[in-house]
C-alpha cells in the first residue's frame, strides 16, 4: 500500500494539490486551498494524468516482485466547496465539504463502467479548454437530480493526432444518433469504431444499451440521460 500511495501523493504535490485523507487504497485531494490557485482545474487534471503515468512505472516494479497489476480510477469535479478545519471538540481535520466534492467521488466510481482511468465533469472540462476530451455520457448520479455531462480527457488539443480526431468525430456522430433514437445508424457507427479501437469499452457499452432499447424503448420524454441508482 505504501509503495502505491507514495508515488501517487508525490504527483499530487507536484501539481499543487492538497491531500485531504487516505481512505484505504483511495486518495482524496483538492486544489485551490489553502493557497489560492487560479488554474486549479488544470493542475488537478495534470495530476490525474501524472498519476496514470506513475502507475505504469509502478506496474513494472510490481511485476518484478511477482505481484499482480493494479488499476486506478480518478474522478475530477470543479465547483464551490466549504474548506477549513472541521470536526469536533476532540478532533479536527482540514478538509472540504459540499455537493461538488460528492460529485467528484461519484465520478471516480463510474470509471469502471466506462473502462477509462479518468472521468472529469463538464464543470472541470469548461475550465481546461485547451484539452481534448471524449464525451462519455450524460448521467444522473445517485443523490442528484441535475444531470451532468462526463468526459474522458485525452491530451492537449495541439497533441491530438489525425486518427484520434477522426474517431472522435465519428463517435460524436454516433452519440447524436443514439440520443435521437436512430438506433441502426448509431449501432453501425459504433461497430465500425469498435473495429478500429476494440479496447475501448464505451463502444460496447452503447451497443448493449441500443440492444436494450430496441427491446424496451425509452419513454416519450426520454432525454438521453442515464440514471445511476447506486454509488
PDB file of N, CA and C in Angstrom, residues 171-220:
ATOM      1  N   UNK A 171     -17.448   9.213 -33.398  1.00  0.00           N
ATOM      2  CA  UNK A 171     -18.086   8.879 -32.126  1.00  0.00           C
ATOM      3  C   UNK A 171     -19.126   9.927 -31.738  1.00  0.00           C
ATOM      4  N   UNK A 172     -18.812  11.208 -31.949  1.00  0.00           N
ATOM      5  CA  UNK A 172     -19.779  12.274 -31.661  1.00  0.00           C
ATOM      6  C   UNK A 172     -21.034  12.107 -32.518  1.00  0.00           C
ATOM      7  N   UNK A 173     -20.848  11.698 -33.773  1.00  0.00           N
ATOM      8  CA  UNK A 173     -21.997  11.448 -34.646  1.00  0.00           C
ATOM      9  C   UNK A 173     -22.830  10.287 -34.117  1.00  0.00           C
ATOM     10  N   UNK A 174     -22.152   9.235 -33.636  1.00  0.00           N
ATOM     11  CA  UNK A 174     -22.862   8.074 -33.086  1.00  0.00           C
ATOM     12  C   UNK A 174     -23.684   8.472 -31.853  1.00  0.00           C
ATOM     13  N   UNK A 175     -23.133   9.333 -31.013  1.00  0.00           N
ATOM     14  CA  UNK A 175     -23.867   9.795 -29.833  1.00  0.00           C
ATOM     15  C   UNK A 175     -25.115  10.583 -30.229  1.00  0.00           C
ATOM     16  N   UNK A 176     -24.988  11.398 -31.270  1.00  0.00           N
ATOM     17  CA  UNK A 176     -26.147  12.173 -31.732  1.00  0.00           C
ATOM     18  C   UNK A 176     -27.243  11.240 -32.228  1.00  0.00           C
ATOM     19  N   UNK A 177     -26.862  10.221 -33.003  1.00  0.00           N
ATOM     20  CA  UNK A 177     -27.848   9.241 -33.474  1.00  0.00           C
ATOM     21  C   UNK A 177     -28.496   8.515 -32.299  1.00  0.00           C
ATOM     22  N   UNK A 178     -27.684   8.155 -31.315  1.00  0.00           N
ATOM     23  CA  UNK A 178     -28.186   7.442 -30.127  1.00  0.00           C
ATOM     24  C   UNK A 178     -29.214   8.294 -29.395  1.00  0.00           C
ATOM     25  N   UNK A 179     -28.916   9.545 -29.175  1.00  0.00           N
ATOM     26  CA  UNK A 179     -29.816  10.410 -28.413  1.00  0.00           C
ATOM     27  C   UNK A 179     -31.069  10.777 -29.204  1.00  0.00           C
ATOM     28  N   UNK A 180     -30.975  10.672 -30.534  1.00  0.00           N
ATOM     29  CA  UNK A 180     -32.153  10.880 -31.383  1.00  0.00           C
ATOM     30  C   UNK A 180     -32.910   9.576 -31.617  1.00  0.00           C
ATOM     31  N   UNK A 181     -32.462   8.509 -30.953  1.00  0.00           N
ATOM     32  CA  UNK A 181     -33.070   7.178 -31.057  1.00  0.00           C
ATOM     33  C   UNK A 181     -32.987   6.600 -32.466  1.00  0.00           C
ATOM     34  N   UNK A 182     -31.980   7.006 -33.202  1.00  0.00           N
ATOM     35  CA  UNK A 182     -31.690   6.403 -34.505  1.00  0.00           C
ATOM     36  C   UNK A 182     -30.780   5.196 -34.241  1.00  0.00           C
ATOM     37  N   UNK A 183     -31.359   4.128 -33.720  1.00  0.00           N
ATOM     38  CA  UNK A 183     -30.573   3.004 -33.214  1.00  0.00           C
ATOM     39  C   UNK A 183     -29.696   2.374 -34.284  1.00  0.00           C
ATOM     40  N   UNK A 184     -30.217   2.177 -35.493  1.00  0.00           N
ATOM     41  CA  UNK A 184     -29.457   1.491 -36.539  1.00  0.00           C
ATOM     42  C   UNK A 184     -28.213   2.292 -36.924  1.00  0.00           C
ATOM     43  N   UNK A 185     -28.382   3.603 -37.129  1.00  0.00           N
ATOM     44  CA  UNK A 185     -27.245   4.433 -37.521  1.00  0.00           C
ATOM     45  C   UNK A 185     -26.205   4.497 -36.401  1.00  0.00           C
ATOM     46  N   UNK A 186     -26.682   4.636 -35.163  1.00  0.00           N
ATOM     47  CA  UNK A 186     -25.760   4.697 -34.029  1.00  0.00           C
ATOM     48  C   UNK A 186     -24.993   3.387 -33.894  1.00  0.00           C
ATOM     49  N   UNK A 187     -25.706   2.273 -34.008  1.00  0.00           N
ATOM     50  CA  UNK A 187     -25.065   0.971 -33.856  1.00  0.00           C
ATOM     51  C   UNK A 187     -24.029   0.736 -34.944  1.00  0.00           C
ATOM     52  N   UNK A 188     -24.362   1.063 -36.177  1.00  0.00           N
ATOM     53  CA  UNK A 188     -23.432   0.873 -37.285  1.00  0.00           C
ATOM     54  C   UNK A 188     -22.146   1.666 -37.065  1.00  0.00           C
ATOM     55  N   UNK A 189     -22.299   2.910 -36.636  1.00  0.00           N
ATOM     56  CA  UNK A 189     -21.132   3.755 -36.380  1.00  0.00           C
ATOM     57  C   UNK A 189     -20.288   3.190 -35.240  1.00  0.00           C
ATOM     58  N   UNK A 190     -20.946   2.724 -34.197  1.00  0.00           N
ATOM     59  CA  UNK A 190     -20.225   2.192 -33.032  1.00  0.00           C
ATOM     60  C   UNK A 190     -19.507   0.887 -33.364  1.00  0.00           C
ATOM     61  N   UNK A 191     -20.122   0.048 -34.169  1.00  0.00           N
ATOM     62  CA  UNK A 191     -19.472  -1.206 -34.573  1.00  0.00           C
ATOM     63  C   UNK A 191     -18.224  -0.909 -35.397  1.00  0.00           C
ATOM     64  N   UNK A 192     -18.313   0.079 -36.281  1.00  0.00           N
ATOM     65  CA  UNK A 192     -17.140   0.462 -37.072  1.00  0.00           C
ATOM     66  C   UNK A 192     -16.025   0.988 -36.176  1.00  0.00           C
ATOM     67  N   UNK A 193     -16.394   1.786 -35.181  1.00  0.00           N
ATOM     68  CA  UNK A 193     -15.399   2.302 -34.249  1.00  0.00           C
ATOM     69  C   UNK A 193     -14.797   1.181 -33.410  1.00  0.00           C
ATOM     70  N   UNK A 194     -15.624   0.222 -33.053  1.00  0.00           N
ATOM     71  CA  UNK A 194     -15.152  -0.908 -32.260  1.00  0.00           C
ATOM     72  C   UNK A 194     -14.094  -1.712 -33.006  1.00  0.00           C
ATOM     73  N   UNK A 195     -14.245  -1.802 -34.312  1.00  0.00           N
ATOM     74  CA  UNK A 195     -13.243  -2.499 -35.127  1.00  0.00           C
ATOM     75  C   UNK A 195     -11.918  -1.744 -35.135  1.00  0.00           C
ATOM     76  N   UNK A 196     -12.006  -0.407 -35.095  1.00  0.00           N
ATOM     77  CA  UNK A 196     -10.791   0.413 -35.101  1.00  0.00           C
ATOM     78  C   UNK A 196     -10.120   0.429 -33.734  1.00  0.00           C
ATOM     79  N   UNK A 197     -10.946   0.422 -32.676  1.00  0.00           N
ATOM     80  CA  UNK A 197     -10.421   0.503 -31.308  1.00  0.00           C
ATOM     81  C   UNK A 197     -11.135  -0.529 -30.431  1.00  0.00           C
ATOM     82  N   UNK A 198     -10.820  -1.808 -30.601  1.00  0.00           N
ATOM     83  CA  UNK A 198     -11.538  -2.851 -29.855  1.00  0.00           C
ATOM     84  C   UNK A 198     -11.344  -2.771 -28.344  1.00  0.00           C
ATOM     85  N   UNK A 199     -10.302  -2.071 -27.906  1.00  0.00           N
ATOM     86  CA  UNK A 199     -10.042  -1.979 -26.465  1.00  0.00           C
ATOM     87  C   UNK A 199     -10.913  -0.942 -25.777  1.00  0.00           C
ATOM     88  N   UNK A 200     -11.655  -0.128 -26.525  1.00  0.00           N
ATOM     89  CA  UNK A 200     -12.413   0.976 -25.926  1.00  0.00           C
ATOM     90  C   UNK A 200     -13.787   0.488 -25.486  1.00  0.00           C
ATOM     91  N   UNK A 201     -13.973   0.397 -24.178  1.00  0.00           N
ATOM     92  CA  UNK A 201     -15.173  -0.231 -23.607  1.00  0.00           C
ATOM     93  C   UNK A 201     -16.440   0.570 -23.846  1.00  0.00           C
ATOM     94  N   UNK A 202     -16.331   1.876 -24.027  1.00  0.00           N
ATOM     95  CA  UNK A 202     -17.534   2.706 -24.146  1.00  0.00           C
ATOM     96  C   UNK A 202     -18.345   2.350 -25.398  1.00  0.00           C
ATOM     97  N   UNK A 203     -17.689   1.872 -26.452  1.00  0.00           N
ATOM     98  CA  UNK A 203     -18.425   1.484 -27.661  1.00  0.00           C
ATOM     99  C   UNK A 203     -19.347   0.300 -27.360  1.00  0.00           C
ATOM    100  N   UNK A 204     -18.789  -0.692 -26.675  1.00  0.00           N
ATOM    101  CA  UNK A 204     -19.591  -1.868 -26.325  1.00  0.00           C
ATOM    102  C   UNK A 204     -20.724  -1.493 -25.382  1.00  0.00           C
ATOM    103  N   UNK A 205     -20.468  -0.552 -24.480  1.00  0.00           N
ATOM    104  CA  UNK A 205     -21.497  -0.102 -23.541  1.00  0.00           C
ATOM    105  C   UNK A 205     -22.705   0.433 -24.295  1.00  0.00           C
ATOM    106  N   UNK A 206     -22.475   1.271 -25.300  1.00  0.00           N
ATOM    107  CA  UNK A 206     -23.594   1.847 -26.047  1.00  0.00           C
ATOM    108  C   UNK A 206     -24.257   0.829 -26.964  1.00  0.00           C
ATOM    109  N   UNK A 207     -23.493  -0.091 -27.513  1.00  0.00           N
ATOM    110  CA  UNK A 207     -24.088  -1.142 -28.341  1.00  0.00           C
ATOM    111  C   UNK A 207     -25.061  -1.985 -27.509  1.00  0.00           C
ATOM    112  N   UNK A 208     -24.686  -2.270 -26.278  1.00  0.00           N
ATOM    113  CA  UNK A 208     -25.572  -3.041 -25.390  1.00  0.00           C
ATOM    114  C   UNK A 208     -26.804  -2.223 -24.996  1.00  0.00           C
ATOM    115  N   UNK A 209     -26.629  -0.928 -24.783  1.00  0.00           N
ATOM    116  CA  UNK A 209     -27.775  -0.083 -24.456  1.00  0.00           C
ATOM    117  C   UNK A 209     -28.762  -0.040 -25.623  1.00  0.00           C
ATOM    118  N   UNK A 210     -28.234   0.049 -26.828  1.00  0.00           N
ATOM    119  CA  UNK A 210     -29.096   0.086 -28.014  1.00  0.00           C
ATOM    120  C   UNK A 210     -29.906  -1.208 -28.117  1.00  0.00           C
ATOM    121  N   UNK A 211     -29.251  -2.336 -27.868  1.00  0.00           N
ATOM    122  CA  UNK A 211     -29.954  -3.623 -27.900  1.00  0.00           C
ATOM    123  C   UNK A 211     -31.077  -3.636 -26.860  1.00  0.00           C
ATOM    124  N   UNK A 212     -30.815  -3.066 -25.697  1.00  0.00           N
ATOM    125  CA  UNK A 212     -31.842  -2.998 -24.647  1.00  0.00           C
ATOM    126  C   UNK A 212     -33.002  -2.112 -25.074  1.00  0.00           C
ATOM    127  N   UNK A 213     -32.685  -0.939 -25.647  1.00  0.00           N
ATOM    128  CA  UNK A 213     -33.741  -0.002 -26.026  1.00  0.00           C
ATOM    129  C   UNK A 213     -34.568  -0.509 -27.203  1.00  0.00           C
ATOM    130  N   UNK A 214     -34.001  -1.375 -28.027  1.00  0.00           N
ATOM    131  CA  UNK A 214     -34.803  -1.977 -29.102  1.00  0.00           C
ATOM    132  C   UNK A 214     -35.891  -2.868 -28.494  1.00  0.00           C
ATOM    133  N   UNK A 215     -35.529  -3.582 -27.432  1.00  0.00           N
ATOM    134  CA  UNK A 215     -36.479  -4.461 -26.771  1.00  0.00           C
ATOM    135  C   UNK A 215     -37.429  -3.689 -25.858  1.00  0.00           C
ATOM    136  N   UNK A 216     -36.879  -2.676 -25.193  1.00  0.00           N
ATOM    137  CA  UNK A 216     -37.661  -1.867 -24.245  1.00  0.00           C
ATOM    138  C   UNK A 216     -37.430  -0.394 -24.574  1.00  0.00           C
ATOM    139  N   UNK A 217     -38.204   0.168 -25.499  1.00  0.00           N
ATOM    140  CA  UNK A 217     -37.990   1.567 -25.908  1.00  0.00           C
ATOM    141  C   UNK A 217     -38.114   2.536 -24.735  1.00  0.00           C
ATOM    142  N   UNK A 218     -37.306   3.585 -24.754  1.00  0.00           N
ATOM    143  CA  UNK A 218     -37.407   4.582 -23.679  1.00  0.00           C
ATOM    144  C   UNK A 218     -38.732   5.331 -23.744  1.00  0.00           C
ATOM    145  N   UNK A 219     -39.056   6.006 -22.652  1.00  0.00           N
ATOM    146  CA  UNK A 219     -40.301   6.762 -22.589  1.00  0.00           C
ATOM    147  C   UNK A 219     -40.287   7.926 -23.580  1.00  0.00           C
ATOM    148  N   UNK A 220     -41.482   8.438 -23.885  1.00  0.00           N
ATOM    149  CA  UNK A 220     -41.598   9.524 -24.867  1.00  0.00           C
ATOM    150  C   UNK A 220     -40.799  10.759 -24.464  1.00  0.00           C
TER     151      UNK A 220
END
